[in-house]
Coordinates of C-alpha atoms and ligand atoms in Angstrom, one line a residue:
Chain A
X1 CA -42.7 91.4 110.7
X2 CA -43.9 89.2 113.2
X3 CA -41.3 85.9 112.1
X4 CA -38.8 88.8 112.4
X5 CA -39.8 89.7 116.5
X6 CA -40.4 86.1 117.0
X7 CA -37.0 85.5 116.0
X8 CA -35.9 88.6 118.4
X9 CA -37.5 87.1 121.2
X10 CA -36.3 83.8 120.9
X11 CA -32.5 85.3 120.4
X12 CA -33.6 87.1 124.4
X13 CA -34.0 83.8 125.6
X14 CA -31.0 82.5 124.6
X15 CA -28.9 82.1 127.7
X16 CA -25.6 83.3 125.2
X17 CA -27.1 86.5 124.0
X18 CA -28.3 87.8 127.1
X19 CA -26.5 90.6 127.8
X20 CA -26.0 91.7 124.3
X21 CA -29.2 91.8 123.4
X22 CA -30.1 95.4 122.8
X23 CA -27.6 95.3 120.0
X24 CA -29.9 93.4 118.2
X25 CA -33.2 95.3 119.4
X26 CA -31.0 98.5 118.5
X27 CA -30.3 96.8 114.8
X28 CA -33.8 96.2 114.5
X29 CA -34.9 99.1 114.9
X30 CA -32.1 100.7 112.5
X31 CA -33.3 98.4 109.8
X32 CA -36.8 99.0 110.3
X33 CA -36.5 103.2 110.1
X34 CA -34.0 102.6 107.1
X35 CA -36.6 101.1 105.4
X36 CA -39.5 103.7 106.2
X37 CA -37.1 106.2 104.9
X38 CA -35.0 105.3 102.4
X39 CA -37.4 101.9 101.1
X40 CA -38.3 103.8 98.1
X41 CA -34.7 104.7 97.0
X42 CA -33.6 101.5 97.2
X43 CA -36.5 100.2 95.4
X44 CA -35.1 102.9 92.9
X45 CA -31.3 101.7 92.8
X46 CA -32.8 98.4 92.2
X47 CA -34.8 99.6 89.1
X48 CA -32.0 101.5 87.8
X49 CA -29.8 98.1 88.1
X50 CA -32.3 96.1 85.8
X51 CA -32.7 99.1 83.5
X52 CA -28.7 98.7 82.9
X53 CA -28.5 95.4 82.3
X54 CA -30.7 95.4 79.3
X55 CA -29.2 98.7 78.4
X56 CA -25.8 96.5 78.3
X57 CA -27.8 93.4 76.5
X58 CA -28.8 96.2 74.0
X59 CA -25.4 97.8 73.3
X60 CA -24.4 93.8 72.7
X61 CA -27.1 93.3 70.0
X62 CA -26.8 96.8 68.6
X63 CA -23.0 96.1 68.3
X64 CA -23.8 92.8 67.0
X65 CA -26.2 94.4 64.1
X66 CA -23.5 97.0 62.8
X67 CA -21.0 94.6 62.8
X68 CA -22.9 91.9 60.9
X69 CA -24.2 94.8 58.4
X70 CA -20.6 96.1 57.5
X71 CA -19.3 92.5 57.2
X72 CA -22.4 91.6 54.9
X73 CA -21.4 95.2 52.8
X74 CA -18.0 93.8 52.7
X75 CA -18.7 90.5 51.1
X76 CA -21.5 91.1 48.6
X77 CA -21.0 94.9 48.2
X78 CA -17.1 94.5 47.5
X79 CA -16.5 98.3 47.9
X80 CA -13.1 100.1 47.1
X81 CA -13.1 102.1 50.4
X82 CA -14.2 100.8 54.6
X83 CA -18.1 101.2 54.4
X84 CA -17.7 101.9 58.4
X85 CA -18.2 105.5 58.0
X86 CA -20.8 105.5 55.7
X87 CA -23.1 103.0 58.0
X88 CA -22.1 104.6 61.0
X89 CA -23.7 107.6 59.5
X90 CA -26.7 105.9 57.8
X91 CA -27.3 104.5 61.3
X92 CA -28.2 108.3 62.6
X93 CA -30.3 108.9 59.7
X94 CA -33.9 110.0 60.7
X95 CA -37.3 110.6 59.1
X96 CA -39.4 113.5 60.1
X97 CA -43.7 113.0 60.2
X98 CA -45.8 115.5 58.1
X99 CA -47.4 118.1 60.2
X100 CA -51.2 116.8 60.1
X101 CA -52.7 119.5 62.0
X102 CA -54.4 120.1 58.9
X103 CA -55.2 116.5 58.4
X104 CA -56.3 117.4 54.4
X105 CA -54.1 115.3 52.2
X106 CA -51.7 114.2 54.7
X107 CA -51.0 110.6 53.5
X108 CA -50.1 112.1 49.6
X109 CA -47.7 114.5 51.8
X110 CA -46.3 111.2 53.7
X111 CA -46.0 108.8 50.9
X112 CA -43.9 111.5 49.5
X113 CA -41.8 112.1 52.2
X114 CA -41.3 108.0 52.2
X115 CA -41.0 108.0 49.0
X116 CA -37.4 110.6 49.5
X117 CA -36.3 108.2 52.0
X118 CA -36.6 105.0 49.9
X119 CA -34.9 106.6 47.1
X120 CA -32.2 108.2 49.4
X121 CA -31.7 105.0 51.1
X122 CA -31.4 103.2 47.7
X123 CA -28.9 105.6 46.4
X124 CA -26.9 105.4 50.0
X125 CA -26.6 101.6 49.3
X126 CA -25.3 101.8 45.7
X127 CA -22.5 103.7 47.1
X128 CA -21.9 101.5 50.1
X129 CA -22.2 98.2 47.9
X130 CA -21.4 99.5 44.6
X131 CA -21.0 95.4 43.4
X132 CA -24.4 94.1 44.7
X133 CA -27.6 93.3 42.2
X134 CA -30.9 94.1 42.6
X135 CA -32.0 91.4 44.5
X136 CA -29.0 92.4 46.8
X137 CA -29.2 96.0 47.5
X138 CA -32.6 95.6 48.5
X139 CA -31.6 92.9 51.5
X140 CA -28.8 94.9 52.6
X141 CA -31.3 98.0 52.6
X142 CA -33.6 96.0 54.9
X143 CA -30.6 94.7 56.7
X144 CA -29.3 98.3 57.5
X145 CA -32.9 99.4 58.1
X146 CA -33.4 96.7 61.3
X147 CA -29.4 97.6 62.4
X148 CA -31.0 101.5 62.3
X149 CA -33.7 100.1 64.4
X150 CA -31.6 98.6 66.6
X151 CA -29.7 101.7 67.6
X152 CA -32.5 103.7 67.8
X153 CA -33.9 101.4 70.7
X154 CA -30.4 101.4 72.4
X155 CA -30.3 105.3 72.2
X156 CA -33.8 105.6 73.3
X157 CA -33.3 102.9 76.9
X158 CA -29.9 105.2 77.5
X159 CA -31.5 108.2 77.1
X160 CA -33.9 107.3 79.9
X161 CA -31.7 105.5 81.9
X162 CA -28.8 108.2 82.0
X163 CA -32.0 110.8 82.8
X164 CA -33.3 108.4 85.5
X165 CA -30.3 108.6 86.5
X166 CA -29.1 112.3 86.6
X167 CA -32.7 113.5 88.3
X168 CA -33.2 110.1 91.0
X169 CA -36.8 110.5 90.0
X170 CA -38.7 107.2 90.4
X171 CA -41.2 108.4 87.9
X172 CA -38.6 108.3 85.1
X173 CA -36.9 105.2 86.2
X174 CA -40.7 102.9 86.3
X175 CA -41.9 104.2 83.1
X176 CA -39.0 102.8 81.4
X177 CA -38.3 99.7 84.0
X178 CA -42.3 99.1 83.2
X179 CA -42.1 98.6 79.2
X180 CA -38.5 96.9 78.9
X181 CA -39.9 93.7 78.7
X182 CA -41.5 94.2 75.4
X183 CA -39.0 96.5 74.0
X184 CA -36.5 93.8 74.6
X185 CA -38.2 90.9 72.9
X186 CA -38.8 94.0 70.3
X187 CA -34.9 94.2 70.1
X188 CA -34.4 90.8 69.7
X189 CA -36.8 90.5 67.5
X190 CA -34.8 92.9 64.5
X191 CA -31.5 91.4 65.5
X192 CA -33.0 87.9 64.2
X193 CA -34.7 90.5 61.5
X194 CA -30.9 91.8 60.4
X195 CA -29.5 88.5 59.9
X196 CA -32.8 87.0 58.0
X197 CA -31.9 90.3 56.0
X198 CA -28.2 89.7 55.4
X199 CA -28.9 86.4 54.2
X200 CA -31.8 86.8 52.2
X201 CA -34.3 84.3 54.1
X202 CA -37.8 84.9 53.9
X203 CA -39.4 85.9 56.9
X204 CA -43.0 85.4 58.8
X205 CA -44.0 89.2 58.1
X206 CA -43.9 87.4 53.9
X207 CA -46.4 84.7 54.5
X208 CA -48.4 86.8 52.2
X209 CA -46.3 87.1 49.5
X210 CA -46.0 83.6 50.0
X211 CA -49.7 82.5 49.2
X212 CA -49.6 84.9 46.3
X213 CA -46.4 83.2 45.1
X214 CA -48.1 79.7 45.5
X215 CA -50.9 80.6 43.6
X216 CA -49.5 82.7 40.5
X217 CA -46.4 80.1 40.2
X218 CA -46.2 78.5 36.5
X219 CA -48.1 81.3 35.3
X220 CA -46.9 84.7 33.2
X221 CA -46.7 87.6 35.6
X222 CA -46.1 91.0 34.6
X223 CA -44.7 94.0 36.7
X224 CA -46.7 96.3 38.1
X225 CA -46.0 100.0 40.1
X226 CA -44.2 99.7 42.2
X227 CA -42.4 97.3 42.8
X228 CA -45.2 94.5 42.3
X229 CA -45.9 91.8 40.1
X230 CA -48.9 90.6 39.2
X231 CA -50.5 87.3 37.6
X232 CA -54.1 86.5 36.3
X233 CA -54.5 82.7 37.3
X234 CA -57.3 80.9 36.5
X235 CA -59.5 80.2 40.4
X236 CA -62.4 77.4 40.0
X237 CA -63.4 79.1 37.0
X238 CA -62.8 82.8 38.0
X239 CA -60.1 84.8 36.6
X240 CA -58.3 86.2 39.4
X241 CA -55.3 88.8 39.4
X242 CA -53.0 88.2 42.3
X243 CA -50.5 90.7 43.6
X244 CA -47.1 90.1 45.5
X245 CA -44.1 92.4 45.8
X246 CA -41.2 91.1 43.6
X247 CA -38.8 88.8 45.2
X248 CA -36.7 87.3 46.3
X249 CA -35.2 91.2 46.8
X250 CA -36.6 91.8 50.6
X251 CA -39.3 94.6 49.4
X252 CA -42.8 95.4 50.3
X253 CA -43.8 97.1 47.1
X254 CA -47.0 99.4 46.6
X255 CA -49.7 97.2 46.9
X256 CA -52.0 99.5 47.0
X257 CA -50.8 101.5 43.7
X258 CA -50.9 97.8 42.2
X259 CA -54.3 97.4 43.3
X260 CA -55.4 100.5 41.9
X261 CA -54.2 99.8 38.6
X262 CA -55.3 96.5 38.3
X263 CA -59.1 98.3 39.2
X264 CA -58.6 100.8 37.0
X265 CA -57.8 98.9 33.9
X266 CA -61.0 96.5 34.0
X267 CA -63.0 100.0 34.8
X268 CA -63.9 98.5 37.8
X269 CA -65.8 95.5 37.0
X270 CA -63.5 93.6 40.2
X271 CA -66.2 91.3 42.0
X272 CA -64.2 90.8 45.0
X273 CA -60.8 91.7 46.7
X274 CA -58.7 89.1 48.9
X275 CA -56.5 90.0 51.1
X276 CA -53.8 88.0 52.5
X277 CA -51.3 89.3 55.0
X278 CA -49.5 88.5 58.5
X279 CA -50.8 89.6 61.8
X280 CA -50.2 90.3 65.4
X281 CA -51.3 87.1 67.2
X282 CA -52.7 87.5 71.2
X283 CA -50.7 85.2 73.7
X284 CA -52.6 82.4 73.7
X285 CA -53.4 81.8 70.1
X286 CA -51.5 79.6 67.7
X287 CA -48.9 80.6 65.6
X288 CA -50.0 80.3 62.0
X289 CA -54.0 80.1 62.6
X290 CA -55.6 81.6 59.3
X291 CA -58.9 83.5 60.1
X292 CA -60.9 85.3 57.8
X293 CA -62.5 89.0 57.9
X294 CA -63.3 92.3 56.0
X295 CA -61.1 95.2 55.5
X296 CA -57.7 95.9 53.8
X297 CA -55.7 93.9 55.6
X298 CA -51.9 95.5 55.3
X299 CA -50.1 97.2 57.9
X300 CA -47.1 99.7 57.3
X301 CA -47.9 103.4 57.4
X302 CA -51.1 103.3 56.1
X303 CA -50.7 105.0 52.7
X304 CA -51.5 101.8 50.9
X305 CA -54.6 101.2 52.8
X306 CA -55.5 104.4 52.6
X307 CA -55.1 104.0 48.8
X308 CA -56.8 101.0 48.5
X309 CA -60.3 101.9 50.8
X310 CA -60.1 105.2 48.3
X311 CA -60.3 102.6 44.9
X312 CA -62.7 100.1 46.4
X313 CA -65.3 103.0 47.3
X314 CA -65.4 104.4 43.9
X315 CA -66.3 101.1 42.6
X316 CA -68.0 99.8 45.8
X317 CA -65.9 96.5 45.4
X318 CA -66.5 94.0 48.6
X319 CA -63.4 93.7 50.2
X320 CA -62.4 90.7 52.3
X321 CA -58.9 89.4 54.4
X322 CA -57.3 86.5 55.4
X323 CA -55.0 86.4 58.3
X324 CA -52.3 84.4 59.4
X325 CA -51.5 85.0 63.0
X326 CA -48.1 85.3 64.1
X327 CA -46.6 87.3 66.6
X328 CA -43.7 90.1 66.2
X329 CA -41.0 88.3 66.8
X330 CA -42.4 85.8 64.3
X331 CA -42.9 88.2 62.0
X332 CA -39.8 89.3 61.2
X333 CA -37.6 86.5 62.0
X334 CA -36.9 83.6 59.6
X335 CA -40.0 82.2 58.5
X336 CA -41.0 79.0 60.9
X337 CA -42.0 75.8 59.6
X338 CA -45.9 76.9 61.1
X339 CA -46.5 80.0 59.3
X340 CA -45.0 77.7 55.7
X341 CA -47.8 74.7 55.8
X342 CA -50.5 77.8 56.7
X343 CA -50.0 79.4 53.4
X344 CA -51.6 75.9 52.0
X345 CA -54.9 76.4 54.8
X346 CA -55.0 80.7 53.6
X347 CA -55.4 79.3 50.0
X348 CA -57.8 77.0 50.8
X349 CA -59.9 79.7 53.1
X350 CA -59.0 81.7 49.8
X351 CA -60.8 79.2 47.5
X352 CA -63.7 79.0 50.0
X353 CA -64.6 82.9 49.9
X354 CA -63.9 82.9 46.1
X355 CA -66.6 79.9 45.6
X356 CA -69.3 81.3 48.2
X357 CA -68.9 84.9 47.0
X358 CA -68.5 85.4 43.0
X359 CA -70.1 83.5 40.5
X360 CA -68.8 81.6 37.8
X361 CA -66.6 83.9 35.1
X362 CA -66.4 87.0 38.0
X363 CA -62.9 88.9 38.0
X364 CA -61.3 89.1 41.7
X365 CA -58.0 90.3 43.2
X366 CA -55.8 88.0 45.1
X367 CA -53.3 90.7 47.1
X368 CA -50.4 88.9 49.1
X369 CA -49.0 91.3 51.2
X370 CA -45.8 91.2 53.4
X371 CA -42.0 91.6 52.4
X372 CA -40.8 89.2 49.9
X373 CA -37.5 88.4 51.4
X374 CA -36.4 85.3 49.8
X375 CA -39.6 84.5 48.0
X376 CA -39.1 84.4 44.6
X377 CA -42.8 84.0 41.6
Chain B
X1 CA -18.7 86.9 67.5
X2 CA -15.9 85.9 69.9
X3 CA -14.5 89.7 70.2
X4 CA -17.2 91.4 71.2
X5 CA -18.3 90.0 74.5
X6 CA -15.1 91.3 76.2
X7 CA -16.8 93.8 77.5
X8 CA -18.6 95.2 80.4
X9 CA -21.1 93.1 80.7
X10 CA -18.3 90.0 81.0
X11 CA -15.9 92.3 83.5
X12 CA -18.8 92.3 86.3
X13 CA -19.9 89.0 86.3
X14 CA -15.6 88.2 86.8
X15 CA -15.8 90.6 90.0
X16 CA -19.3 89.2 91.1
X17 CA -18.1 85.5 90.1
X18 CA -15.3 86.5 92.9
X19 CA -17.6 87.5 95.9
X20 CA -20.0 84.6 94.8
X21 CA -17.0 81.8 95.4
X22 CA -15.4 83.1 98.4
X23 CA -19.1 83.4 100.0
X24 CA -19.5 80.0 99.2
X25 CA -15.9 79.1 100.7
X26 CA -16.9 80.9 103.8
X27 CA -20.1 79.4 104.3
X28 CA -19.2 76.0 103.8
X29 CA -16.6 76.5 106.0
X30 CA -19.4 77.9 108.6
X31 CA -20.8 74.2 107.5
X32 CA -17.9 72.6 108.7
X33 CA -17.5 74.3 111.7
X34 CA -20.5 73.6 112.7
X35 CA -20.2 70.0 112.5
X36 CA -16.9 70.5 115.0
X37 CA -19.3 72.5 117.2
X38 CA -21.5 69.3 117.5
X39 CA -19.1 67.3 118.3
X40 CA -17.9 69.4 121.3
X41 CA -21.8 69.6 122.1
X42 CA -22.3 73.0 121.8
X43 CA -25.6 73.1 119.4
X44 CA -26.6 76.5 119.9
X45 CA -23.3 78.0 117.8
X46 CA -23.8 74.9 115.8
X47 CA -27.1 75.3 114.9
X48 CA -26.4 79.6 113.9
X49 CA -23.3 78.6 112.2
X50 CA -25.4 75.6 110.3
X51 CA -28.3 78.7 109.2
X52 CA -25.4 81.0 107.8
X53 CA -23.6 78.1 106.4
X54 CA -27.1 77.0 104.6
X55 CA -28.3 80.6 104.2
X56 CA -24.5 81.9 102.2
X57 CA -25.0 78.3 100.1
X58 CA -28.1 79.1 99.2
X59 CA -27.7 82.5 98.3
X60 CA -24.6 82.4 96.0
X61 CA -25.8 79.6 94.2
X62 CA -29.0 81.4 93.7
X63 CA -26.9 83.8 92.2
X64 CA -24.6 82.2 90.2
X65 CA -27.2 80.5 88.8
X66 CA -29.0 84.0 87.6
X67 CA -25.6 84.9 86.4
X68 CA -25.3 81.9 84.1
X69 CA -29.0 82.7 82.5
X70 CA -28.1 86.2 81.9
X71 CA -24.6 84.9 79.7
X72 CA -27.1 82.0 77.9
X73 CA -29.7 84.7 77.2
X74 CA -26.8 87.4 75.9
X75 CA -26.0 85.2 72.7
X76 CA -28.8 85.7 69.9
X77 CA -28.9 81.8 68.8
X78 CA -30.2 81.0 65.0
X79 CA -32.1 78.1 64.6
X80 CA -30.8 75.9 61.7
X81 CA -33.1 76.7 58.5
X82 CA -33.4 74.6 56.0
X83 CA -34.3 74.0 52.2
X84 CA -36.4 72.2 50.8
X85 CA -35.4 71.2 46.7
X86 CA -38.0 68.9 44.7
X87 CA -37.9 67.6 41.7
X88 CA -41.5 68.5 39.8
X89 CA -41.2 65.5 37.2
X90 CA -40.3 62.1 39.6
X91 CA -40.6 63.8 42.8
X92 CA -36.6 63.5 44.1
X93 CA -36.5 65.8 47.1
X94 CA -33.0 67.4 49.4
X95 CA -33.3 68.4 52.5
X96 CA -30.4 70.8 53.2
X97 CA -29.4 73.5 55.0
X98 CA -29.9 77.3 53.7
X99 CA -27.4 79.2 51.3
X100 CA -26.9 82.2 51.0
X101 CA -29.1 83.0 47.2
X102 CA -31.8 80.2 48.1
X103 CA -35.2 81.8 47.4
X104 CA -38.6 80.3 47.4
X105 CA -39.6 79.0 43.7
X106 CA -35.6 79.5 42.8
X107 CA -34.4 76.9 40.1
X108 CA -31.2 75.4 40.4
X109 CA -29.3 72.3 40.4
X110 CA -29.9 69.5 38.2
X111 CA -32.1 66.4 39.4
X112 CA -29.9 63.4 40.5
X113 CA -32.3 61.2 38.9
X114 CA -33.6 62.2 35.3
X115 CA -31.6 65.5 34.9
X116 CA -34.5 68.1 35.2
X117 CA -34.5 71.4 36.9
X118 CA -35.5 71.2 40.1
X119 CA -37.3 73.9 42.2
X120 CA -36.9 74.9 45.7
X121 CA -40.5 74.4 47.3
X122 CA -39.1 75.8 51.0
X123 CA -37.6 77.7 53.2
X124 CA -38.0 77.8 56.9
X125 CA -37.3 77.1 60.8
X126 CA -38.5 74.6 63.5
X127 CA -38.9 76.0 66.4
X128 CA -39.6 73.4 69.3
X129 CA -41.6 75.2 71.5
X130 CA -42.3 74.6 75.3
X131 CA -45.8 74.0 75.8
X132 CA -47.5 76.0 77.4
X133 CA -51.6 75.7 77.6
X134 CA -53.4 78.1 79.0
X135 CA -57.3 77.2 80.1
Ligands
LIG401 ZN1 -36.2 64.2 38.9

């Protein structure tokens, strides 16, 4: 305010201005009770201007995903009629939460319920891609999964953005303004997802599947429910039974159901559980630092963790984790070059807890967990 | 890729591109002007028409500037990934780039060398990252 009346005043002593300066004392004062009035609702247009061009960045990479799913359909799925329809329609597809106002038995009620959608979703992309494989099907279900993604962000940002709209409220308009940073590095994070998908590259979020695949390749794996393999490798004279979802199909398997098993069939006598999975690095720390802790260390809904703090307590089996830090967009983009070379460190952290916490001829479990996109045992 | 970007998003920036130039035509004209306006020595419409010759250059190529970010950020851009193949028995390594059905611990094409199978050891991206250290 006061470079703006210094200005003023030197405009008065211009000789030029003179006799024309009220205009610009009247202008001022326009301005100035423009902006006590209306500063907020332009603040508000300005808001609403930012909000839509992300919404427009978002239709672009929405748009993008579809397109890139059908075409992927297309080539691998080779089917006899356009597959447009069908994703189009898959796209809308939601998922609806068990009630857990009774909390009692909620996650058997909520695997079940995921357990409908993974075999609905199966059955959907058999139809839609009636040529592809296993290995196949099971990218292109994670590739239409991060395109469903993807146009449920975009619905949600319009949604908010046509209401800010419709009611001017500013409330509305910052809540959304507020958080689009980090639901657009979200976004772009499952477009680089969908086409890590389409292609079948493995991607941070499998780093570890891809310790466990280090450390049970060359040796005999068996499967194991669901979805899992698992190998008993020899470990500095431990025998150890590691886990990892089967690849190279991009798959996450029931680690904890594998877990169980493996428990149940040596009655228990398990002296330690590893686990090895990706996690959410802070800003600040490196990508692909390993650190070590306690705790079932796997994310997803929490039915498998769930599970496998159930097995461990009968048994009271010591249960430790090794992270490899990485952040979302990281995590489920193609795997960098970083998180690779730490899968070598996590197995040598891994060898460390296995020598300073079972004894010579001790059974343990080695679980990699993460989707096994592209990583094959 | 090409098709797709035909739409809004491209359609304003052509409109804004519009008022951006013909600011900058008017104020460099305003720049000119004022150079006239100097030589007739009268400074004090030279010097306003210098500040909203420097202020309307400044401004639109501010702008055009954001514009131009915006279009760079719009296109998702893949990193090249590559493949890793080794040869277990002499240790004959390729270096190539991804295809689609490459997996991690996938055997495939015969060793150049002494006609083993070799294995693909990895798969992955490098990223070069801007630095930035925080205390
Ligand atoms: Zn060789």
């Amino acid at each position: 305010m006061a470079i703006v009346s210094a200005l003023q005043n030197q405009l008065i002593q211009l000789q030029l201005f003179e006799e024309y300066s009220w205009i610009f004392n009247l202008l001022f004062y326009v301005i100035f009770v423009v902006f006590i009035f209306y500063g907020q609702r332009i603040q508000m247009y300005v808001m609403l201007r930012e909000v839509e061009g992300s919404l427009y960045k978002l239709k672009y990479i929405k748009d993008e995903g579809r397109k890139i799913a059908i075409e992927t359909i297309k080539e691998i799925g080779k089917p006899q009629t356009d597959p447009t329809g069908r994703v189009d329609r898959f796209l809308e597809y939601f998922t609806i939460a068990p009630q857990s106002l009774d909390p009692a038995g909620v996650v058997w009620k909520l695997e079940h319920i995921l357990d409908v959608r993974d075999v609905r979703f199966k059955d959907e992309v058999k139809l839609m891609a009636p040529a592809a494989d296993e290995t196949q099907a099971y990218n292109l279900e994670n590739t239409l999964e991060a395109a469903m993604a993807l146009n449920y962000i975009y619905k949600i940002i319009r949604h908010f953005y046509l209401l800010g709209k419709k009611t001017l409220s500013l409330y509305i308009i910052m809540q959304i303004q507020m958080i689009l940073p980090l639901i657009m590095r979200e976004a772009e994070a499952y477009a680089s997802a969908l086409k890590a998908f389409a292609y079948g590259q493995p991607i941070g979020d499998g780093a570890g599947a891809l310790v466990a695949a280090k450390l049970m390749y060359g040796y005999e794996t068996r499967k194991m429910p669901k979805d899992c393999v698992v190998a008993t490798v020899p470990i500095e004279g431990r025998t150890a039974f590691v886990i990892k979802a089967e690849g190279p199909g991009g798959n996450v398997g029931k680690i904890g159901d594998a877990v169980k098993a493996i428990i149940d069939e040596n009655e228990g006598k398990i002296a330690a559980i590893i686990m090895i999975d990706a996690a959410m690095k802070l800003e600040g720390e490196e990508v692909g630092e390993v650190a070590e802790g306690v705790g079932a260390a796997i994310g997803g809904p929490g039915v498998d963790q769930f599970k496998i703090e159930e097995s461990i307590l009968k048994y009271r089996i010591p249960i430790n984790a090794v992270i490899v830090r990485e952040d979302i967009g990281d995590a489920v983009s193609p795997m960098r070059k970083e998180i690779f070379d730490s899968a070598d460190k996590a197995i040598d952290r891994i060898k460390q807890v296995i020598l300073e916490r079972t004894k010579e001829g001790d059974k343990v479990i080695i679980a990699g967990v993460g989707n096994s996109i592209g990583i094959g045992q | 890729m090409s098709k797709t970007p035909q739409n809004a998003t491209t359609r304003i920036s052509t409109f804004v591109l519009l008022i951006i130039f013909l600011t900058l035509a008017l104020s460099l004209t305003a720049l000119i002007l004022a150079t006239t306006f100097f030589g007739q020595d009268n400074k004090i419409i030279a010097g306003y028409l210098l500040l909203i010759g420097f202020i309307g250059v400044a401004l639109s190529t501010y702008v055009l500037f954001q514009i131009r970010k915006r279009v760079l950020r719009l296109r998702i851009e893949l990193p090249p990934i590559v493949t890793t193949i080794e040869c277990r028995k002499c240790g004959f390594k390729i270096v190539r780039e991804f295809q689609r059905g490459d997996y991690i611990f996938k055997k495939g094409e015969l060793c150049q060398k002494c006609n083993e199978n070799m294995l693909i050891t990895a798969i992955y991206r490098e990223v070069k990252e801007k630095e930035k250290t925080a205390p």
